[in-house]
Coordinates of C-alpha atoms and ligand atoms in Angstrom, one line a residue:
X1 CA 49.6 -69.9 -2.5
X2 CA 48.6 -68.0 0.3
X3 CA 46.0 -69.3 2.7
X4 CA 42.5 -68.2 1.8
X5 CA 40.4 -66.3 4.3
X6 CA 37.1 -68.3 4.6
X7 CA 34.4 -66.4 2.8
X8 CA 31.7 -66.4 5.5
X9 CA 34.2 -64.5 7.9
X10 CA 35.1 -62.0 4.8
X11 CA 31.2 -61.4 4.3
X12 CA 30.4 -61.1 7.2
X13 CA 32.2 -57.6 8.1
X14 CA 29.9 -56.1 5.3
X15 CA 26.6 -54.9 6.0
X16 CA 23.8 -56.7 5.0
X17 CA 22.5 -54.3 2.1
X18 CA 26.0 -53.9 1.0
X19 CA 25.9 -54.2 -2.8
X20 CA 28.2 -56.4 -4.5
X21 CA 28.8 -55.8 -8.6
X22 CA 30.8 -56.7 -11.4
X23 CA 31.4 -53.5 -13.9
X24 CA 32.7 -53.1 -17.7
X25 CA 32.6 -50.2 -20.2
X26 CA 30.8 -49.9 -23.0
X27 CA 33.7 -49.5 -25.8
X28 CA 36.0 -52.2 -24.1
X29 CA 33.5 -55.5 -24.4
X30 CA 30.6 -54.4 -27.1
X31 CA 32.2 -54.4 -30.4
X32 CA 29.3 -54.0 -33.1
X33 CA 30.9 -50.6 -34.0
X34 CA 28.9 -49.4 -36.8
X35 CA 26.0 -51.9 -36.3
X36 CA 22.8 -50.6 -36.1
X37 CA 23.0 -47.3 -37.3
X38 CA 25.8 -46.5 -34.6
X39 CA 28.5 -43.7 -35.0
X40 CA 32.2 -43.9 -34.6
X41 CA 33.5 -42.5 -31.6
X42 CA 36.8 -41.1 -30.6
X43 CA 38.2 -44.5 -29.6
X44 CA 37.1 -45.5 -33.0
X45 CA 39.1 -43.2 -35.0
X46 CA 42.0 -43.7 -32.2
X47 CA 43.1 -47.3 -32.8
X48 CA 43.1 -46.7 -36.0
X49 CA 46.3 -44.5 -35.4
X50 CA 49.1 -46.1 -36.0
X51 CA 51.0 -46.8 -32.8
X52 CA 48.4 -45.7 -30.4
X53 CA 47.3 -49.3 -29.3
X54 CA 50.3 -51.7 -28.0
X55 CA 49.2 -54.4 -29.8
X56 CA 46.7 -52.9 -33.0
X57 CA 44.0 -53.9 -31.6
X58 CA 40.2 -52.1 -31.9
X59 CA 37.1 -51.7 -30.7
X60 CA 35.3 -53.2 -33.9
X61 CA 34.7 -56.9 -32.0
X62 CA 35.9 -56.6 -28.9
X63 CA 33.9 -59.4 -26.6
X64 CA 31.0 -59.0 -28.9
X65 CA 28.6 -58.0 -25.8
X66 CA 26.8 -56.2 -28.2
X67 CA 25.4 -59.7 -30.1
X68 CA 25.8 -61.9 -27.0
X69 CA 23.5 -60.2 -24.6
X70 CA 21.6 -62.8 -23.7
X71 CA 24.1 -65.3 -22.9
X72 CA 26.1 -62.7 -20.7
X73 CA 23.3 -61.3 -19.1
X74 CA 23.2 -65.3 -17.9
X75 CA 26.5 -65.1 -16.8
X76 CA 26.7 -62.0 -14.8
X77 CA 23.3 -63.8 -13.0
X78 CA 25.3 -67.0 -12.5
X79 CA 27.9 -65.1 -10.6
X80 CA 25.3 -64.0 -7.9
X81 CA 26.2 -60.2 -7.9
X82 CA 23.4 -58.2 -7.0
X83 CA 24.4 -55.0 -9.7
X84 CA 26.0 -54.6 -12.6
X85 CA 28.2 -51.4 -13.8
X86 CA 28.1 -50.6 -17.2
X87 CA 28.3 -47.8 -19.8
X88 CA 25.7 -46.5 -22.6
X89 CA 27.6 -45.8 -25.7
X90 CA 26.9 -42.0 -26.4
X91 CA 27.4 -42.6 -30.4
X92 CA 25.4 -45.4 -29.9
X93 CA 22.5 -43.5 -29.1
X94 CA 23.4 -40.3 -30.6
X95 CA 25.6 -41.2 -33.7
X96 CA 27.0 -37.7 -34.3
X97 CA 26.2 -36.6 -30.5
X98 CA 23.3 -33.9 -31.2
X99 CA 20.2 -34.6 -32.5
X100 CA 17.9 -37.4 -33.4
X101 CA 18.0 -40.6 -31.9
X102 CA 19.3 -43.7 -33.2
X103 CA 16.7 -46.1 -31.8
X104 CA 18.4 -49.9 -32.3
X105 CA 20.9 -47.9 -29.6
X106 CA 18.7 -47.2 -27.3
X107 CA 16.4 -50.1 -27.7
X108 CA 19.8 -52.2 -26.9
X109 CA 20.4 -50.7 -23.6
X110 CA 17.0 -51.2 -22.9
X111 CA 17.1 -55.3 -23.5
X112 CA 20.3 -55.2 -21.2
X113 CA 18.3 -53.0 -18.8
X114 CA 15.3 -55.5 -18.6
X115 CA 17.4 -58.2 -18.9
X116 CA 19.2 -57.3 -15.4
X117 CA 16.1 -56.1 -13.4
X118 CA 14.5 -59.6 -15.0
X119 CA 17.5 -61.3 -13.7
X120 CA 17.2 -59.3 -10.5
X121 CA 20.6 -57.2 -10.9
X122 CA 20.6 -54.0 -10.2
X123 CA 21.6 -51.7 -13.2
X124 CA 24.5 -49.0 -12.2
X125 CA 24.8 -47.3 -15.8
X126 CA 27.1 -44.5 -16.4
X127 CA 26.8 -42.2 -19.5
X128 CA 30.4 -41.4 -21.0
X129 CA 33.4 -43.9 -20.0
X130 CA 35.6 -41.8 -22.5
X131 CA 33.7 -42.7 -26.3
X132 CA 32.7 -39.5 -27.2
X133 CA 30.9 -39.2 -30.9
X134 CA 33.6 -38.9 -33.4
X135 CA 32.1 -36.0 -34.8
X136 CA 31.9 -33.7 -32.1
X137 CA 36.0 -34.1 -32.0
X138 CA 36.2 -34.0 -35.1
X139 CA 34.6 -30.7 -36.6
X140 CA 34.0 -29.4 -33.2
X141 CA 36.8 -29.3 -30.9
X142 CA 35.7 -32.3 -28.0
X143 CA 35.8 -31.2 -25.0
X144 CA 37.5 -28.1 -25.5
X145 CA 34.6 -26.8 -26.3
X146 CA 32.4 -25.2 -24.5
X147 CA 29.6 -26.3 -26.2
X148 CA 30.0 -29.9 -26.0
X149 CA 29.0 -29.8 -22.5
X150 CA 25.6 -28.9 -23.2
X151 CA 25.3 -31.9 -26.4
X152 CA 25.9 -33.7 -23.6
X153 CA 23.5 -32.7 -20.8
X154 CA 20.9 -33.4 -23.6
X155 CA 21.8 -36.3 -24.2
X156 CA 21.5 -37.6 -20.6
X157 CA 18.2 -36.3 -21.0
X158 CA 17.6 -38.7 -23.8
X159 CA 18.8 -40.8 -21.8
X160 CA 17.0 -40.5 -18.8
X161 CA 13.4 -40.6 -20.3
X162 CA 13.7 -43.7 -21.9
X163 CA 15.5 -45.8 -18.9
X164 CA 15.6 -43.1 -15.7
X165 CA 12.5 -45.6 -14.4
X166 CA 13.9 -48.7 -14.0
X167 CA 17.9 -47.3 -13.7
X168 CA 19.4 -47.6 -9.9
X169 CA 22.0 -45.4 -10.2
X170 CA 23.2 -43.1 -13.1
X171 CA 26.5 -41.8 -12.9
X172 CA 27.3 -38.9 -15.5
X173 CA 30.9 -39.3 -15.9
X174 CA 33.6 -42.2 -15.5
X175 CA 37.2 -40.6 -14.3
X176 CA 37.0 -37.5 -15.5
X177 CA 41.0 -37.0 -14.9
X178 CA 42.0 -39.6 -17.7
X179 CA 39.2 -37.8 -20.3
X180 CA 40.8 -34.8 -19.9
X181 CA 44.9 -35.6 -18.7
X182 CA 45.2 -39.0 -20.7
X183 CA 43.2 -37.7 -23.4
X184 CA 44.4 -33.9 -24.4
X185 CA 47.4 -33.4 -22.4
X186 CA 49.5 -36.8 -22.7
X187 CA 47.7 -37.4 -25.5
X188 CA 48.1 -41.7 -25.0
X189 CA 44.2 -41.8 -24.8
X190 CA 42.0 -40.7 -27.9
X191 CA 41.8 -37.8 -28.9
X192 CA 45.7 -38.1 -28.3
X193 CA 46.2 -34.3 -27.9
X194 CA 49.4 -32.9 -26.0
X195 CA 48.6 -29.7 -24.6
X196 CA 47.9 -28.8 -21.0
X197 CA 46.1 -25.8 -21.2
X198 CA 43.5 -27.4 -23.6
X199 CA 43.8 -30.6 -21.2
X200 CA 42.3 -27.9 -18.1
X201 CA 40.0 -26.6 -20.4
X202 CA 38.8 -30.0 -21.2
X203 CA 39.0 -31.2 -17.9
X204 CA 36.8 -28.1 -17.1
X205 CA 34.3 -28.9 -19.3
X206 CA 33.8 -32.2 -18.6
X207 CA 33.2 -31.1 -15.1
X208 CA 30.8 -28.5 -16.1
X209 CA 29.0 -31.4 -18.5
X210 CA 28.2 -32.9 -15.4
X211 CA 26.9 -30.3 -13.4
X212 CA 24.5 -29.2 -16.8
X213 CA 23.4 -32.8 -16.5
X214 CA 22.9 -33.0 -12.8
X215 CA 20.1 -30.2 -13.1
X216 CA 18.2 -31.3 -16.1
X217 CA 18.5 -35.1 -14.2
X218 CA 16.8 -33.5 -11.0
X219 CA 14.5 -31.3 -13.2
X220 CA 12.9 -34.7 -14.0
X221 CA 12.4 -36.3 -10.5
X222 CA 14.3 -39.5 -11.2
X223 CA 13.8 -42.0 -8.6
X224 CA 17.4 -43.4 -9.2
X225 CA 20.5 -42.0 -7.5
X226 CA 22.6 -39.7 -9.3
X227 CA 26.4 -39.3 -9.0
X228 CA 30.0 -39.2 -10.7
X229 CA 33.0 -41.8 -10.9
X230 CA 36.3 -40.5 -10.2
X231 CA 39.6 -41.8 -10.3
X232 CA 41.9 -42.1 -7.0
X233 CA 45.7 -43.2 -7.0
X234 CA 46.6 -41.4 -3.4
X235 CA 50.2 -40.0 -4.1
X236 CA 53.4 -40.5 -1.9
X237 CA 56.5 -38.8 -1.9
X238 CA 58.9 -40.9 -2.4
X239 CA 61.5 -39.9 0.1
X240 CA 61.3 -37.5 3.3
X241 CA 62.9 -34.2 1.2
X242 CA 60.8 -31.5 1.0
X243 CA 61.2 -30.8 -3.0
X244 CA 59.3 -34.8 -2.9
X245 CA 57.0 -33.3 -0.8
X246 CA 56.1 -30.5 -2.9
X247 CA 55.5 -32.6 -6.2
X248 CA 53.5 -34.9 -4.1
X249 CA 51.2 -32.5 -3.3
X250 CA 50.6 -31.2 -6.6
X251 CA 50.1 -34.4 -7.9
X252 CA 47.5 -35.5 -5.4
X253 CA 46.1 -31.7 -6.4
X254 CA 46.1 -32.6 -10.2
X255 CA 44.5 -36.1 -10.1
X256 CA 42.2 -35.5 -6.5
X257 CA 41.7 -32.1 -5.0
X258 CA 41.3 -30.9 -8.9
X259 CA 37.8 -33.1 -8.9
X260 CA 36.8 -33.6 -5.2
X261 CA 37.8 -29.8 -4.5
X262 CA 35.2 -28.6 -7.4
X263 CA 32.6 -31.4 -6.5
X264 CA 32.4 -31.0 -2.8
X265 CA 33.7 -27.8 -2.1
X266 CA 33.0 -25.8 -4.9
X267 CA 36.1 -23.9 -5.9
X268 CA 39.4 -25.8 -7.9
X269 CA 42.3 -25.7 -5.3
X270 CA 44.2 -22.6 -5.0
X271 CA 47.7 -24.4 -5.4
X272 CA 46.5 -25.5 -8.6
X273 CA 45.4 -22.9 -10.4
X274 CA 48.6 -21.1 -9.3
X275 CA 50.7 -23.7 -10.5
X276 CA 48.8 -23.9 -14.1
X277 CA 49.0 -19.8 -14.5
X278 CA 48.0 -19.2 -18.1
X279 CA 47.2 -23.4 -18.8
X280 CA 44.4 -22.5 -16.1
X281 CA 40.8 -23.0 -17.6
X282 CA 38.3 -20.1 -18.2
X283 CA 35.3 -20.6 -16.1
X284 CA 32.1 -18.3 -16.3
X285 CA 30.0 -16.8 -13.7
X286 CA 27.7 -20.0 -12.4
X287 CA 30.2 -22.7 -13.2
X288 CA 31.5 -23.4 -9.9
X289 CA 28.0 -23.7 -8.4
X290 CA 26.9 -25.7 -11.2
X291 CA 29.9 -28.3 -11.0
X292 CA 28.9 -28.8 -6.9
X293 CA 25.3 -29.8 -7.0
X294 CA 25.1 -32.2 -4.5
X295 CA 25.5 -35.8 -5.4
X296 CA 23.5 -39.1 -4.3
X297 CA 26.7 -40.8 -4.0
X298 CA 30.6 -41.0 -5.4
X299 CA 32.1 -43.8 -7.2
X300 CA 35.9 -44.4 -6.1
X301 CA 37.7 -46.3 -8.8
X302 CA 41.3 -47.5 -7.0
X303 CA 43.7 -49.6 -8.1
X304 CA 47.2 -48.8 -7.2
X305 CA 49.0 -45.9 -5.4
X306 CA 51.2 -43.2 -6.3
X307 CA 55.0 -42.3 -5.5
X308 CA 56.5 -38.6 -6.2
X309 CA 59.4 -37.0 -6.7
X310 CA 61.2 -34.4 -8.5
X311 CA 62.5 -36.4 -11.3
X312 CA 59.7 -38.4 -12.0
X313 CA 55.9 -37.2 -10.7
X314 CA 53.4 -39.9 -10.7
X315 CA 54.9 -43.4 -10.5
X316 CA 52.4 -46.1 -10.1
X317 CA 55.1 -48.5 -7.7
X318 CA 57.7 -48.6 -5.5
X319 CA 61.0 -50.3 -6.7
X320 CA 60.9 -54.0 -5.2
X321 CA 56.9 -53.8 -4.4
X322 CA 54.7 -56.9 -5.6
X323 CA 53.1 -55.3 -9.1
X324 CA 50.3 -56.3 -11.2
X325 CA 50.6 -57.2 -15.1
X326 CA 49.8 -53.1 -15.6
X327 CA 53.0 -52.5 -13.4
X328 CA 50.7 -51.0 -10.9
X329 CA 51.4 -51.4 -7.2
X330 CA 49.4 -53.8 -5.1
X331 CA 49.0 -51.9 -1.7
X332 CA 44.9 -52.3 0.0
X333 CA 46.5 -50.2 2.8
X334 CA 46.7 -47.5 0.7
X335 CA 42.9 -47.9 -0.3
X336 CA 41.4 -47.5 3.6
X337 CA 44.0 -44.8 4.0
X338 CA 42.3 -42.9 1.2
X339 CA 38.9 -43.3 2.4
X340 CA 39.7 -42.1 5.7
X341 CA 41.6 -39.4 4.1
X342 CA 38.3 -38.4 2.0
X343 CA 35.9 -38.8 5.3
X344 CA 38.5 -36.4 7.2
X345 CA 38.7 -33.8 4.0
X346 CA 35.2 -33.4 2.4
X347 CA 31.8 -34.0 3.2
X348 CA 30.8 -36.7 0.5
X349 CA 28.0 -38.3 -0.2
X350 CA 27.5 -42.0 0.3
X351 CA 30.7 -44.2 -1.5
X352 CA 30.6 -47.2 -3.8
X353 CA 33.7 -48.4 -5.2
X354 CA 32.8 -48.7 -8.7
X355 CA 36.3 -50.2 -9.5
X356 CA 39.0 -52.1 -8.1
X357 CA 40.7 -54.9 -9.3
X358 CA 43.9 -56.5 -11.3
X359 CA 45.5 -57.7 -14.4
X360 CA 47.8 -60.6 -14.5
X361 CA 49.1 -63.2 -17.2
X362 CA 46.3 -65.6 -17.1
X363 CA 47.5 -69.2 -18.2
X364 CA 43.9 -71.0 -20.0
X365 CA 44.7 -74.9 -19.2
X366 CA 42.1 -77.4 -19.8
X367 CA 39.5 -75.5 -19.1
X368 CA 40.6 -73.6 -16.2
X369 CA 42.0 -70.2 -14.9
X370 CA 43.8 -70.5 -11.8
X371 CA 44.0 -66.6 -11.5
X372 CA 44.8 -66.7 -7.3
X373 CA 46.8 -63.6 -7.5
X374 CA 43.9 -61.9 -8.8
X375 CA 41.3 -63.6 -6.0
X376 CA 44.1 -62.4 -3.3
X377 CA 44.2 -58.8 -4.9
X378 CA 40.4 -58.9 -4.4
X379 CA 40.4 -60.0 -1.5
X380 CA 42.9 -58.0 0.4
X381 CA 41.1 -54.8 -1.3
X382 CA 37.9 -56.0 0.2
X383 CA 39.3 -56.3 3.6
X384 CA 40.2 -53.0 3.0
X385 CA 37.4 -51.3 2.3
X386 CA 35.7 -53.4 5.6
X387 CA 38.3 -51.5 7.7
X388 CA 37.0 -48.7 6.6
X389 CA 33.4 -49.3 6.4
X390 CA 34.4 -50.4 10.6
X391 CA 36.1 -46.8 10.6
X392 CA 32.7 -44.9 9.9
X393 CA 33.7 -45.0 6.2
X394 CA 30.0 -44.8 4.5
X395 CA 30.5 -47.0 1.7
X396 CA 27.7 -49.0 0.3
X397 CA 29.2 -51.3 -2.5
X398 CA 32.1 -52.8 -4.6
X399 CA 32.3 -53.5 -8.0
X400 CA 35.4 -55.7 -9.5
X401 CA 36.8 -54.4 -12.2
X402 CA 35.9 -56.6 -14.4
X403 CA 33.5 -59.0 -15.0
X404 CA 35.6 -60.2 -18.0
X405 CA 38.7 -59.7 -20.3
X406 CA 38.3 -57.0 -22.2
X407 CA 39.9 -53.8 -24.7
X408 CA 42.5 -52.5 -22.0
X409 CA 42.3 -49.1 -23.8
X410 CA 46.0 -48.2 -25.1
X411 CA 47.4 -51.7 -23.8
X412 CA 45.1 -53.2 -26.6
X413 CA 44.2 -56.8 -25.5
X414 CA 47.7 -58.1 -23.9
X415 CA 46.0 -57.2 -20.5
X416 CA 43.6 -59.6 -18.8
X417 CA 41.4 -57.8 -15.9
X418 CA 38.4 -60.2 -16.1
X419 CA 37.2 -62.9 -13.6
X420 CA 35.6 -64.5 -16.6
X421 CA 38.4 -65.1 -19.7
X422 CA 37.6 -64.2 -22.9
X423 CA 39.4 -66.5 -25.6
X424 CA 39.5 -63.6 -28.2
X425 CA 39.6 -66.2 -31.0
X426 CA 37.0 -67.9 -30.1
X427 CA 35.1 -65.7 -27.9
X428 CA 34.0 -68.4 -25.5
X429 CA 34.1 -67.0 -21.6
X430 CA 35.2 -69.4 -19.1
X431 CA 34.9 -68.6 -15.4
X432 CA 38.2 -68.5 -13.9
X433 CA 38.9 -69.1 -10.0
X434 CA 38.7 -65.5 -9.1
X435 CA 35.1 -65.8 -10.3
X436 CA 34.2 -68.6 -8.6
X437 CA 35.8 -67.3 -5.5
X438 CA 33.2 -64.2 -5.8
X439 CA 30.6 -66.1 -6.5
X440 CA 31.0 -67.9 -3.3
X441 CA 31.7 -65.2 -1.1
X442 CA 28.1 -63.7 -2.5
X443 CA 26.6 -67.3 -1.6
X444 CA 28.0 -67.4 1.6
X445 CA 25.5 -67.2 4.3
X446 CA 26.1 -64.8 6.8
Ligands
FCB501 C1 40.1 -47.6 -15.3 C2 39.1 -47.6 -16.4 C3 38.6 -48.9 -16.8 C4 39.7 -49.9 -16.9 C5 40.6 -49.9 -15.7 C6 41.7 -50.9 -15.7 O1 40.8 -46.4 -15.3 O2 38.0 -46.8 -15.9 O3 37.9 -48.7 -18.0 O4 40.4 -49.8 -18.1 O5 41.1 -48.6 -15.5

């Protein structure tokens, strides 16, 4: 084991009203999928194809959030973070995504709402990490229609007026790049389409969706701060030729500039719209002003970095770097880099990292985690962003991803991201040492 920085000196480079969060997903820990008048969403209907999920699993119990409130609410408390990052449920609250309301949905994020604020945690909710109502992909082409992007800005309206009062921060979309890339061109996220030129036109909408739902958000004077959660793995070429160089650039335009470009600067980057010709999305007049109304802050989700080259274009590591369980690349460097990167590109609005943080093969013996290569992956991160934050970076907060085990999306269940460990079988949470370790660098006094 590596020695341990001591937590007062780690705390201390953070500013005082720095804000310090655990974050999940709605789909990955509630389970309850068709209680309470709920409808199925995409990820519903996607683990049941055969296949899709490593190891079968679904979404129908998952950490059973949904009927544990209570007793997690206690346990995000007992870790001392002062917000939590979570995600409403779109079918939840709209079973077929138009239309009336299905109030147990709503009246559920409410309780978890009140049951933060009670607990004093701030609530950092996000409307759609990725479980879009079945039926709107179904019998009305997802994202790739135009259409869906308006469903949506009404129901962040719906939204909004029930919860916009006591919210802190509302984020439309989470990582907008694995909706649309994962989702419809790769096709290894639901809806599991593989075609590129619905994946831009997807990708477009998505981005539009959030724009529609910026101005009805404003149009109601919400007190909280509005924003959007994108996704960042800063791509290297993998050696010094210039063909490397060339497919690194268009990789950091596919999964960065594509997003930050559109958001902060109004127009999708030039290089990219060459190098998608006909795959490149329609947009109509208003669009591109729509998709850049301004922001009250970004959410950065990092986790690893990217190498590129020729033969293969986005690799998440290095041959012979230390890797997580996910394969991914453990390099902090590469997280201050980027935020410097993004202070010197764009003009963005205040930062929070909404994500950051590690899965490894978790050993449960006698009642203890000793997860230290997940504390250390924290750590280092965090000493990353406080460079930055020293370098003029504005960044007001850090979320670990995530406050417990949960559905790891296509990997199923084989892959353990929480500080708290879930015993699937059981469903009892136990606190492992990366928790603890949290939990007293929140405590310790600076
Ligand atoms: C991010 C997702 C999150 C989680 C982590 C590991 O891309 O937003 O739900 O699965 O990866």
């Amino acid at each position: 084991m590596t020695q341990q920085l001591p937590v007062a000196e780690l705390r201390r480079r953070f500013p005082s009203k720095f804000i310090w969060g655990v974050a999940t997903s709605a789909f990955q820990i509630e389970g309850a999928a068709s209680a309470d008048g709920k409808g199925a969403s995409i990820w519903d209907d996607f683990c049941r194809v055969p296949g899709a999920i490593a190891d079968g699993g679904t979404g129908d119990v998952a950490c059973d959030h949904y009927h544990r409130l209570e007793s997690d609410l206690d346990l995000i408390a007992d870790l001392g973070v002062s917000a939590y990052r979570f995600s409403i449920c779109w079918p939840r609250v709209q079973p077929t995504g138009t239309g009336p309301v299905n109030e147990p949905g709503l009246a559920f994020y409410e309780r978890l709402v009140d049951g933060l604020l009670k607990r004093n945690i701030q609530p950092y909710a996000t409307l759609y990490h990725w479980d879009l109502p079945a039926e709107l992909q179904r019998n009305h082409g997802g994202w790739l229609a135009r259409d869906t992007a308006y469903r949506f800005a009404e129901y962040a309206e719906v939204v909004a007026r029930r919860l916009g009062d006591r919210l802190v921060s509302l984020a439309t979309h989470n990582e907008p790049w694995v909706s649309a890339v994962l989702g419809y061109e790769r096709g290894v996220f639901a809806p599991g389409i593989k075609d590129r030129r619905i994946a831009y036109q997807a990708s477009h909408h998505l981005l539009l969706s959030h724009g529609l739902a910026m101005e009805v958000l404003r149009g109601m004077g919400l007190k909280c701060d509005l924003g959007i959660v994108l996704n960042m793995s800063p791509v290297s070429p993998a050696t010094d030729s210039e063909i490397d160089a060339h497919h690194a650039r268009l990789e950091d335009g596919r999964l960065i500039r594509w997003y930050t470009d559109a958001l902060f600067k109004g127009a999708y980057p030039q290089d990219i719209v060459e190098y998608l010709g006909a795959d490149a999305p329609r947009i109509e007049a208003g669009d591109a002003e729509l998709i850049a109304k301004p922001c009250d802050f970004v959410g950065i989700n990092y986790y690893h970095p990217t190498v590129s080259s020729s033969s293969n274009p986005a690799s998440p590591a290095t041959s012979g770097a230390a890797v997580t369980d996910m394969g991914w690349e453990v390099a902090p460097r590469s997280l201050s880099d980027l935020l410097l990167r993004l202070k010197r590109d764009y003009r963005l609005p205040p930062i929070y990292i909404t994500e950051n943080g590690a899965a490894y093969r978790d050993q449960y013996v006698n009642g203890r985690v000793d997860d230290e290569q997940r504390q250390q992956y924290i750590e280092s991160h965090l000493v990353a962003v406080a460079e930055a934050i020293e370098r003029g970076v504005d960044v007001r907060g850090y979320f670990v991803w995530s406050l417990m085990d949960n559905f790891e999306w296509a990997e199923g269940y084989r892959k353990r991201f929480g500080i708290v460990h879930v015993d699937y079988s059981t469903l009892r949470r136990t606190v492992k040492h990366s928790g603890l370790w949290y939990r007293s660098l929140l405590r310790a006094a600076i």
